[in-house]
């Protein structure tokens, strides 16, 4: 929208085409008014600013508000215009992140302002209002991602640190735009403007003035407002390591049961599930749900019950101390936990093909999200794998690419893929399924241009045109830091329950008068749930169930050990250092 249009008063409300800009009913506004205050607005007033934390949930009673990206900067643009009945903000308001845009009053009127903390509680307690706001905020977040709003990552496509920052932003569903030093015409002007030497890249730019030179993931997280581990030796009832479906389920059930629960993850909330474009066999969602939406709902649910989530926070050691455990993070901070739930999941296996490493993150990916899909529009792509993740990725990418080659090493798509996915994949006009097919080579200087594939039944080779390669060939557990601490199977997965019988230390368990419980490891009070556990069913529903079950077993462990943390007469629970905190 141009300045001239503003001067003429031609401020038109953005249509609600995707459910991202719904209107509250008079009854909902009336209910909200009991929790906030009405306030007059003036033309040109800034209601909240990009880069600053949200203080209030704002609903428009009269007048018009414009949402701007990069207000006053060279990339200023209108994201949306809202009128009476609509509400402002996006997902960051509910998750404690900074605002990714600026709200400016264009036509004076009146707003209803509800403090953020009170609004978060309302979203959790009112299912109708909560669902309306959550769906709108999720839609707005994905619109911002598609617009390339938020911060900019300026770096070379050949830089490992650039790849690291891009992956962190994508996995945490943070609006951003990558400016490639090698190909983007904007890059040179930005380097000159901020006096950045090429060897100082990658850098993160935000709000036209905030600049971080090759920041760590933690530094970028703090810029956005994600919570950090405390330098103090905190104590919690349950420490959950990993924030995928199993870890988030443990967080929800632990916190809702009154346990002080801390959940940490080295990269992002969601695990592999968050990279899934559509999950159609999860109970309660007959039309399916995207992995990102499922995870955001779980995160908000965990916050609702008082669980604390910290990302990125990578655990380096787990040490028994008396009847509890000391968890040490890679930054040197520590926490003490009465029980631990290991839900660190797995990481994708990399494809071993000569020359492929130089293309990883550029046109070879191990996840298929809106970020990757946006980089390969109208071009053919290839997906390697024969499981559900590969099938879901193929269907999702077929919405963006000109065609999808699904390369399956085996001879039967039904062997490892759910029947409903097989039917959709085989019937899709843009997906070509190639059985008995393996990648033998990649071609392309700056990005992938073609693949050499081989039929492993006939040994015949041929070239396939592909602008991107998506790899889903299984995974390995994230348990390197647990070696020598507790028992793992031959593939590195955590042994639990009856499987620990031959390796559990009898001297450790004899005083307890019991054997390890179903999900318990060779350490009493340390449980494993989800993909990281040996013998687990690698499905979202199974991981969620195990996360919930782990909390029930935590209660049994606490009751048998007598290490319950009791509340004082005022209902406050003790924390590290002898202080107390209210729940």
XYZ file of C-alpha atoms in Angstrom:
583
model
C 0.000 0.000 0.000
C 1.473 3.337 -1.030
C 1.874 6.511 1.037
C -0.463 8.278 -1.367
C -3.212 5.802 -0.569
C -2.724 6.492 3.133
C -2.930 10.229 2.568
C -6.199 9.796 0.644
C -7.586 7.631 3.432
C -7.948 4.631 1.116
C -7.167 2.012 3.733
C -8.952 -1.190 2.739
C -9.297 -4.145 5.041
C -7.433 -7.303 4.010
C -9.881 -10.090 3.079
C -9.866 -13.211 5.249
C -9.127 -15.803 2.586
C -7.267 -18.390 4.634
C -8.783 -18.137 8.108
C -5.855 -16.011 9.279
C -7.948 -12.854 9.806
C -11.240 -13.898 11.438
C -13.607 -11.546 13.220
C -14.621 -11.914 16.854
C -18.344 -11.992 17.608
C -19.921 -9.279 19.786
C -20.366 -11.924 22.486
C -16.668 -12.853 22.393
C -15.657 -9.200 22.572
C -17.979 -8.754 25.537
C -16.416 -11.748 27.311
C -12.911 -10.425 26.624
C -13.789 -6.972 27.967
C -14.088 -8.470 31.455
C -10.366 -9.276 31.324
C -9.009 -6.093 29.749
C -9.594 -2.393 29.249
C -10.963 -0.220 26.456
C -8.592 2.408 25.121
C -8.914 5.184 22.519
C -6.382 5.215 19.675
C -4.922 8.060 17.636
C -3.980 8.062 13.957
C -0.314 7.077 13.550
C -0.090 5.489 17.013
C 2.178 2.422 17.181
C 0.439 -0.329 19.128
C 3.407 -2.705 19.113
C 6.719 -2.675 17.328
C 8.762 -5.279 15.463
C 11.470 -6.788 17.634
C 9.791 -5.919 20.930
C 7.874 -8.396 23.115
C 4.090 -8.417 23.013
C 2.574 -6.832 26.122
C -1.119 -7.084 25.280
C -3.635 -8.937 23.162
C -5.438 -6.246 21.157
C -8.925 -6.445 19.607
C -10.226 -3.614 17.425
C -13.562 -2.116 18.480
C -13.512 0.748 15.977
C -11.033 2.272 13.556
C -8.395 0.607 11.377
C -4.938 -0.827 12.098
C -2.230 -1.586 9.529
C 0.355 -4.335 10.070
C 3.740 -3.413 8.593
C 6.937 -5.356 7.986
C 10.208 -3.384 8.319
C 8.410 -0.135 9.170
C 10.474 2.840 8.081
C 13.069 0.601 6.437
C 13.922 -0.041 2.792
C 11.757 -3.192 2.726
C 8.648 -1.688 4.312
C 5.462 -3.381 3.166
C 1.914 -3.914 4.312
C 1.182 -7.351 5.691
C -2.499 -6.784 6.503
C -5.092 -4.151 7.373
C -7.661 -4.876 10.092
C -10.978 -3.267 10.988
C -13.546 -3.576 13.791
C -13.963 -7.042 15.275
C -10.546 -8.294 14.318
C -7.652 -8.948 16.671
C -3.922 -8.311 16.323
C -0.755 -10.324 16.939
C 0.502 -13.692 15.782
C 1.974 -16.878 17.232
C 4.808 -15.076 19.034
C 2.265 -13.479 21.374
C 1.260 -16.874 22.777
C 4.790 -18.303 22.864
C 6.627 -15.359 24.398
C 8.542 -14.373 21.274
C 9.190 -10.877 19.982
C 6.851 -9.351 17.403
C 7.820 -9.910 13.771
C 5.972 -6.842 12.493
C 4.610 -3.457 13.616
C 0.991 -2.398 14.197
C 0.118 1.229 13.317
C -3.269 2.908 13.744
C -4.478 4.284 10.387
C -7.972 5.359 11.418
C -8.446 6.450 15.025
C -10.904 4.500 17.096
C -10.993 2.222 20.113
C -9.264 -1.024 21.055
C -9.700 -3.640 23.760
C -6.388 -4.483 25.466
C -5.961 -7.729 27.453
C -2.639 -8.434 29.226
C -0.733 -11.207 27.439
C -0.564 -13.567 30.411
C -4.309 -13.295 30.963
C -4.955 -13.889 27.261
C -2.788 -17.017 27.239
C -4.885 -18.384 30.093
C -8.104 -17.561 28.221
C -6.890 -19.373 25.107
C -6.333 -22.471 27.220
C -9.631 -22.273 29.115
C -12.079 -21.260 26.343
C -11.959 -23.952 23.615
C -13.980 -21.992 21.041
C -12.103 -18.712 21.437
C -8.812 -20.540 21.889
C -9.216 -22.535 18.688
C -10.199 -19.422 16.711
C -7.168 -17.456 17.917
C -4.732 -20.344 17.573
C -5.784 -21.142 14.006
C -5.525 -17.476 13.060
C -2.108 -17.115 14.667
C -0.810 -20.269 12.973
C -2.067 -18.974 9.628
C -0.425 -15.602 10.188
C 2.873 -17.238 11.130
C 2.943 -19.213 7.880
C 1.956 -16.115 5.900
C 4.888 -14.254 7.452
C 7.213 -17.132 6.598
C 5.966 -17.103 3.012
C 6.473 -13.332 2.775
C 10.066 -13.607 3.973
C 9.297 -11.310 6.901
C 11.301 -11.281 10.116
C 15.086 -11.273 10.336
C 17.522 -11.833 7.474
C 20.334 -14.348 7.366
C 23.113 -13.017 5.150
C 25.590 -15.727 4.204
C 27.043 -17.970 1.541
C 25.207 -21.096 0.416
C 28.550 -22.887 0.856
C 28.889 -21.904 4.532
C 28.169 -24.529 7.199
C 27.265 -21.791 9.673
C 24.780 -20.313 7.203
C 23.198 -23.750 6.862
C 23.105 -24.090 10.664
C 21.295 -20.776 11.152
C 18.839 -21.467 8.328
C 18.049 -24.889 9.743
C 17.531 -23.488 13.239
C 15.174 -20.802 11.942
C 13.235 -23.247 9.779
C 12.928 -25.928 12.467
C 11.642 -23.350 14.965
C 9.207 -21.958 12.385
C 10.693 -18.449 12.692
C 9.911 -15.932 9.927
C 13.114 -15.024 8.127
C 14.704 -14.568 4.715
C 18.029 -15.891 3.497
C 20.171 -13.542 1.407
C 22.706 -15.651 -0.502
C 26.100 -13.962 -0.826
C 26.795 -15.975 -3.963
C 23.696 -15.150 -5.984
C 21.565 -12.437 -4.401
C 21.990 -8.937 -5.831
C 20.960 -7.429 -2.492
C 23.913 -9.006 -0.676
C 26.649 -6.591 -1.784
C 24.586 -3.525 -0.872
C 23.900 -4.955 2.581
C 27.582 -5.712 3.158
C 28.494 -2.113 2.335
C 25.620 -0.620 4.328
C 26.610 -2.407 7.544
C 30.375 -2.423 6.896
C 30.468 -6.220 7.031
C 33.499 -8.019 5.686
C 32.736 -11.270 3.783
C 34.781 -13.285 6.285
C 32.474 -12.044 9.086
C 29.460 -13.735 7.560
C 26.999 -15.237 8.120
C 25.284 -12.408 9.939
C 21.729 -11.946 11.148
C 20.054 -8.599 10.462
C 16.848 -7.418 12.083
C 14.934 -4.135 12.138
C 17.501 -2.520 9.901
C 19.971 -1.963 12.737
C 20.322 -5.042 14.961
C 23.203 -7.169 13.731
C 24.699 -10.428 14.997
C 27.952 -11.670 13.451
C 27.909 -15.466 13.035
C 25.756 -15.934 16.122
C 25.299 -19.254 17.880
C 21.840 -20.790 17.789
C 21.409 -19.682 21.396
C 22.270 -16.056 20.560
C 19.736 -16.046 17.722
C 17.137 -17.592 20.020
C 17.666 -14.866 22.623
C 17.231 -12.200 19.936
C 13.803 -13.635 19.149
C 12.858 -14.100 22.794
C 13.091 -17.862 23.209
C 13.774 -18.805 26.872
C 17.332 -19.646 27.905
C 18.661 -22.100 30.504
C 19.413 -20.462 33.840
C 23.004 -20.159 35.000
C 21.830 -21.158 38.471
C 21.577 -24.770 39.574
C 17.781 -25.039 39.382
C 15.774 -27.976 40.616
C 12.725 -29.532 38.985
C 10.649 -32.622 39.610
C 11.016 -33.844 36.022
C 13.554 -32.926 33.352
C 12.405 -33.909 29.850
C 15.242 -34.098 27.325
C 13.820 -33.606 23.847
C 10.754 -31.653 22.697
C 9.269 -33.890 20.013
C 5.817 -35.494 20.440
C 7.030 -37.767 23.271
C 8.775 -34.938 25.122
C 5.885 -32.510 24.729
C 3.396 -35.155 25.902
C 5.562 -35.714 28.980
C 5.670 -31.941 29.537
C 1.883 -31.616 29.296
C 1.097 -34.548 31.562
C 3.880 -33.777 34.032
C 2.919 -30.139 34.457
C -0.829 -30.892 34.545
C -0.161 -33.386 37.349
C 1.472 -30.641 39.415
C 5.099 -31.642 38.834
C 7.581 -28.853 38.174
C 8.494 -29.816 34.628
C 11.287 -28.498 32.418
C 11.605 -29.606 28.792
C 14.765 -28.865 26.808
C 15.779 -29.422 23.195
C 19.038 -28.778 21.394
C 17.415 -27.503 18.194
C 13.652 -26.960 18.189
C 10.301 -28.086 19.478
C 8.628 -30.747 17.372
C 11.330 -33.203 16.400
C 10.774 -34.970 13.090
C 7.000 -34.608 13.412
C 7.268 -30.839 12.941
C 8.773 -31.345 9.473
C 5.818 -33.440 8.303
C 3.554 -31.566 5.904
C 0.506 -33.661 6.827
C -0.236 -36.312 9.441
C -3.429 -38.123 8.463
C -3.458 -41.128 10.794
C -3.310 -39.287 14.125
C -6.340 -39.906 16.314
C -8.822 -37.038 16.473
C -7.884 -35.315 13.208
C -9.908 -37.071 10.476
C -8.918 -34.533 7.829
C -5.265 -34.594 8.917
C -3.089 -31.972 10.535
C 0.275 -30.526 9.616
C 3.166 -31.446 11.880
C 3.813 -27.776 12.561
C 0.264 -27.121 13.732
C 0.195 -30.234 15.917
C 3.430 -29.192 17.614
C 2.375 -25.567 18.121
C -0.806 -26.797 19.788
C 1.231 -29.070 22.054
C 3.630 -26.248 22.954
C 0.748 -23.970 23.930
C -0.819 -26.792 25.933
C 2.442 -27.331 27.820
C 2.685 -23.602 28.563
C -0.931 -23.607 29.737
C -0.137 -26.092 32.514
C 3.055 -24.311 33.545
C 5.738 -26.455 31.898
C 8.933 -24.603 31.071
C 10.338 -25.120 27.565
C 13.921 -24.124 26.703
C 15.295 -24.082 23.131
C 18.117 -24.379 22.268
C 19.477 -26.120 25.327
C 21.721 -29.104 24.643
C 22.426 -31.618 27.407
C 26.000 -32.882 27.672
C 25.988 -35.099 30.779
C 23.631 -36.913 33.115
C 25.054 -37.645 36.572
C 23.402 -39.512 39.470
C 23.534 -37.553 42.733
C 21.977 -39.114 45.830
C 18.431 -40.047 44.791
C 18.322 -37.499 41.966
C 20.204 -36.458 38.819
C 22.315 -33.514 37.772
C 21.837 -32.473 34.147
C 24.661 -30.403 32.669
C 24.248 -28.345 29.490
C 26.896 -27.609 26.869
C 27.024 -23.961 27.976
C 28.061 -25.063 31.477
C 24.734 -24.420 33.206
C 23.260 -27.177 35.365
C 19.909 -28.346 36.699
C 18.905 -30.939 39.270
C 15.966 -33.265 38.613
C 14.131 -35.816 40.695
C 13.399 -37.828 37.535
C 14.427 -37.620 33.880
C 12.500 -38.520 30.733
C 14.729 -39.124 27.702
C 12.794 -38.192 24.565
C 15.613 -36.929 22.366
C 14.349 -38.778 19.303
C 16.434 -39.529 16.251
C 18.209 -37.675 13.468
C 17.903 -38.479 9.791
C 20.506 -40.695 8.196
C 22.502 -38.954 5.497
C 22.705 -40.302 1.983
C 26.193 -41.615 1.197
C 26.768 -40.427 -2.376
C 30.007 -38.859 -3.702
C 29.806 -35.049 -3.783
C 26.454 -34.802 -2.041
C 27.831 -33.091 1.074
C 28.586 -29.864 -0.806
C 24.913 -29.621 -1.833
C 23.385 -30.293 1.584
C 21.304 -27.339 2.669
C 21.537 -25.856 -0.821
C 19.457 -28.344 -2.793
C 19.754 -31.556 -0.760
C 17.461 -31.615 2.267
C 16.456 -33.959 5.082
C 13.084 -32.299 5.718
C 10.293 -30.994 3.494
C 8.767 -27.834 4.964
C 7.406 -24.662 3.384
C 10.939 -23.240 3.425
C 12.410 -25.976 1.241
C 9.342 -26.181 -0.968
C 9.566 -22.466 -1.691
C 13.087 -22.919 -3.090
C 12.079 -25.398 -5.780
C 8.890 -24.024 -7.293
C 8.064 -25.188 -10.829
C 11.099 -27.507 -10.951
C 11.177 -31.314 -10.758
C 12.442 -32.781 -7.473
C 13.339 -36.228 -6.155
C 12.445 -37.891 -2.860
C 14.458 -40.859 -1.562
C 12.757 -43.288 0.806
C 9.956 -45.805 1.083
C 8.394 -44.961 4.460
C 5.608 -42.653 5.585
C 7.902 -39.616 5.829
C 8.915 -40.024 2.188
C 5.304 -40.491 1.093
C 4.116 -37.419 2.976
C 6.994 -35.364 1.571
C 6.237 -36.481 -2.008
C 2.580 -35.476 -1.692
C 3.475 -32.123 -0.151
C 6.165 -31.297 -2.706
C 3.832 -32.228 -5.566
C 1.850 -29.097 -4.633
C 4.885 -26.932 -5.460
C 7.182 -28.742 -7.895
C 6.502 -29.543 -11.540
C 6.999 -33.225 -10.777
C 8.258 -35.568 -8.053
C 10.398 -38.689 -8.536
C 9.905 -41.009 -5.546
C 12.979 -43.272 -5.414
C 12.425 -46.486 -3.445
C 15.233 -48.988 -2.887
C 12.860 -51.938 -2.379
C 10.402 -53.515 -4.756
C 7.159 -52.883 -2.874
C 5.830 -49.515 -1.759
C 3.514 -51.271 0.711
C 6.441 -52.746 2.654
C 7.075 -49.674 4.834
C 4.384 -47.133 3.884
C 0.845 -46.943 5.241
C -1.824 -48.071 2.792
C -3.630 -44.720 2.752
C -0.392 -43.002 1.706
C 0.396 -45.628 -0.934
C -3.002 -45.028 -2.546
C -2.529 -41.248 -2.630
C 1.031 -41.468 -3.949
C 0.210 -43.948 -6.706
C -2.808 -41.951 -7.847
C -1.123 -38.532 -7.884
C -0.505 -37.377 -11.477
C 2.699 -35.480 -10.603
C 4.419 -38.296 -8.664
C 6.466 -40.967 -10.433
C 7.332 -43.978 -8.263
C 10.612 -45.699 -9.187
C 11.089 -49.008 -7.361
C 14.438 -50.834 -7.050
C 16.075 -47.415 -7.477
C 19.090 -45.928 -5.683
C 21.016 -42.672 -6.122
C 24.580 -43.195 -7.367
C 25.657 -39.658 -8.244
C 24.716 -35.977 -8.215
C 25.493 -33.302 -10.809
C 25.488 -29.532 -10.593
C 28.034 -26.851 -9.755
C 26.250 -24.363 -7.510
C 23.099 -26.428 -6.952
C 21.663 -29.798 -7.877
C 20.766 -30.188 -11.548
C 20.444 -33.943 -12.061
C 20.836 -37.342 -10.412
C 22.387 -40.579 -11.575
C 20.143 -43.410 -10.415
C 20.555 -47.155 -10.710
C 18.013 -49.949 -10.908
C 19.411 -52.364 -8.305
C 17.641 -55.290 -9.973
C 19.001 -54.760 -13.500
C 22.054 -52.542 -12.675
C 20.929 -50.130 -15.398
C 21.721 -46.444 -14.804
C 20.063 -43.283 -16.090
C 19.925 -39.540 -15.475
C 17.001 -37.795 -13.784
C 16.480 -34.044 -13.901
C 15.990 -32.723 -10.362
C 16.483 -29.284 -8.817
C 16.322 -30.641 -5.274
C 16.737 -33.939 -3.459
C 14.811 -34.816 -0.283
C 16.188 -37.737 1.728
C 14.146 -39.897 4.136
C 16.083 -43.127 4.621
C 15.696 -43.829 8.315
C 17.343 -42.375 11.356
C 19.768 -42.971 14.193
C 19.184 -42.112 17.861
C 20.495 -38.989 19.561
C 22.257 -40.869 22.345
C 25.971 -40.147 21.881
C 26.056 -38.318 25.219
C 24.574 -41.325 27.046
C 27.342 -43.806 26.226
C 28.671 -45.284 29.470
C 25.854 -43.659 31.483
C 23.077 -46.180 30.836
C 22.589 -49.254 28.644
C 22.037 -48.879 24.881
C 21.334 -51.532 22.267
C 23.687 -52.287 19.376
C 22.188 -49.459 17.301
C 22.411 -46.888 20.099
C 18.759 -46.910 21.183
C 18.004 -46.809 24.922
C 17.157 -50.132 26.574
C 14.159 -50.094 28.916
C 12.057 -52.403 31.031
C 12.531 -56.133 30.581
C 15.273 -55.526 27.993
C 17.546 -54.178 30.741
C 17.499 -57.410 32.780
C 20.855 -58.754 31.630
C 22.700 -55.423 31.886
C 21.124 -53.614 34.856
C 23.429 -53.172 37.868
C 21.994 -55.440 40.580
C 23.721 -53.414 43.297
C 21.831 -50.312 42.171
C 18.414 -51.986 42.000
C 18.531 -54.409 44.958
C 18.007 -51.689 47.597
C 14.885 -50.557 45.743
C 13.302 -53.996 45.920
C 12.138 -53.817 42.328
C 13.233 -54.138 38.702
C 13.101 -51.403 36.032
C 9.548 -50.479 35.055
C 8.230 -50.632 31.497
C 9.892 -47.451 30.181
C 12.613 -47.212 32.828
C 16.279 -47.440 31.853
C 19.136 -49.028 33.786
C 19.105 -45.906 35.991
C 16.224 -45.687 38.510
C 14.020 -42.698 37.783
C 15.373 -42.219 34.257
C 12.813 -43.147 31.596
C 12.912 -43.257 27.797
C 9.961 -42.489 25.513
C 9.382 -42.273 21.789
C 11.799 -42.929 18.949
C 14.919 -42.930 21.156
C 13.718 -46.031 23.005
C 14.792 -49.466 21.793
C 11.838 -51.377 20.371
C 9.480 -48.402 20.181
C 6.947 -48.015 17.376
C 8.151 -45.111 15.261
C 4.828 -43.265 15.007
C 3.650 -39.908 16.385
C 0.736 -41.469 18.270
C 2.997 -44.060 19.895
C 5.525 -41.414 20.948
C 2.770 -39.274 22.454
C 1.398 -42.228 24.383
C 4.817 -43.174 25.731
C 5.471 -39.600 26.845
C 2.252 -39.619 28.843
C 2.974 -43.109 30.207
C 6.441 -42.057 31.332
C 4.908 -39.480 33.678
C 2.696 -42.128 35.269
C 5.821 -44.208 35.892
C 7.603 -41.155 37.297
C 4.857 -40.957 39.927
C 5.357 -44.626 40.806
C 9.111 -44.100 41.121
C 8.640 -41.058 43.363
C 6.174 -42.882 45.588
C 8.518 -45.818 46.040
C 11.566 -43.617 46.643
C 9.731 -41.173 48.872
C 11.209 -38.168 47.073
C 7.956 -36.297 46.619
C 8.301 -32.516 46.735
C 5.516 -31.317 48.980
C 3.863 -27.916 48.985
C 3.863 -25.656 52.007
C 0.699 -24.332 53.622
C 0.347 -21.621 50.995
C 0.578 -24.056 48.090
C 4.093 -23.032 47.070
C 6.728 -25.510 45.919
C 10.441 -25.343 46.861
C 13.032 -24.718 44.170
C 16.817 -24.507 44.137
C 18.445 -22.483 46.883
C 15.581 -22.969 49.329
C 13.306 -20.380 47.721
C 9.694 -21.130 46.843
C 7.605 -20.584 43.750
C 3.845 -20.391 43.360
C 2.109 -22.559 40.814
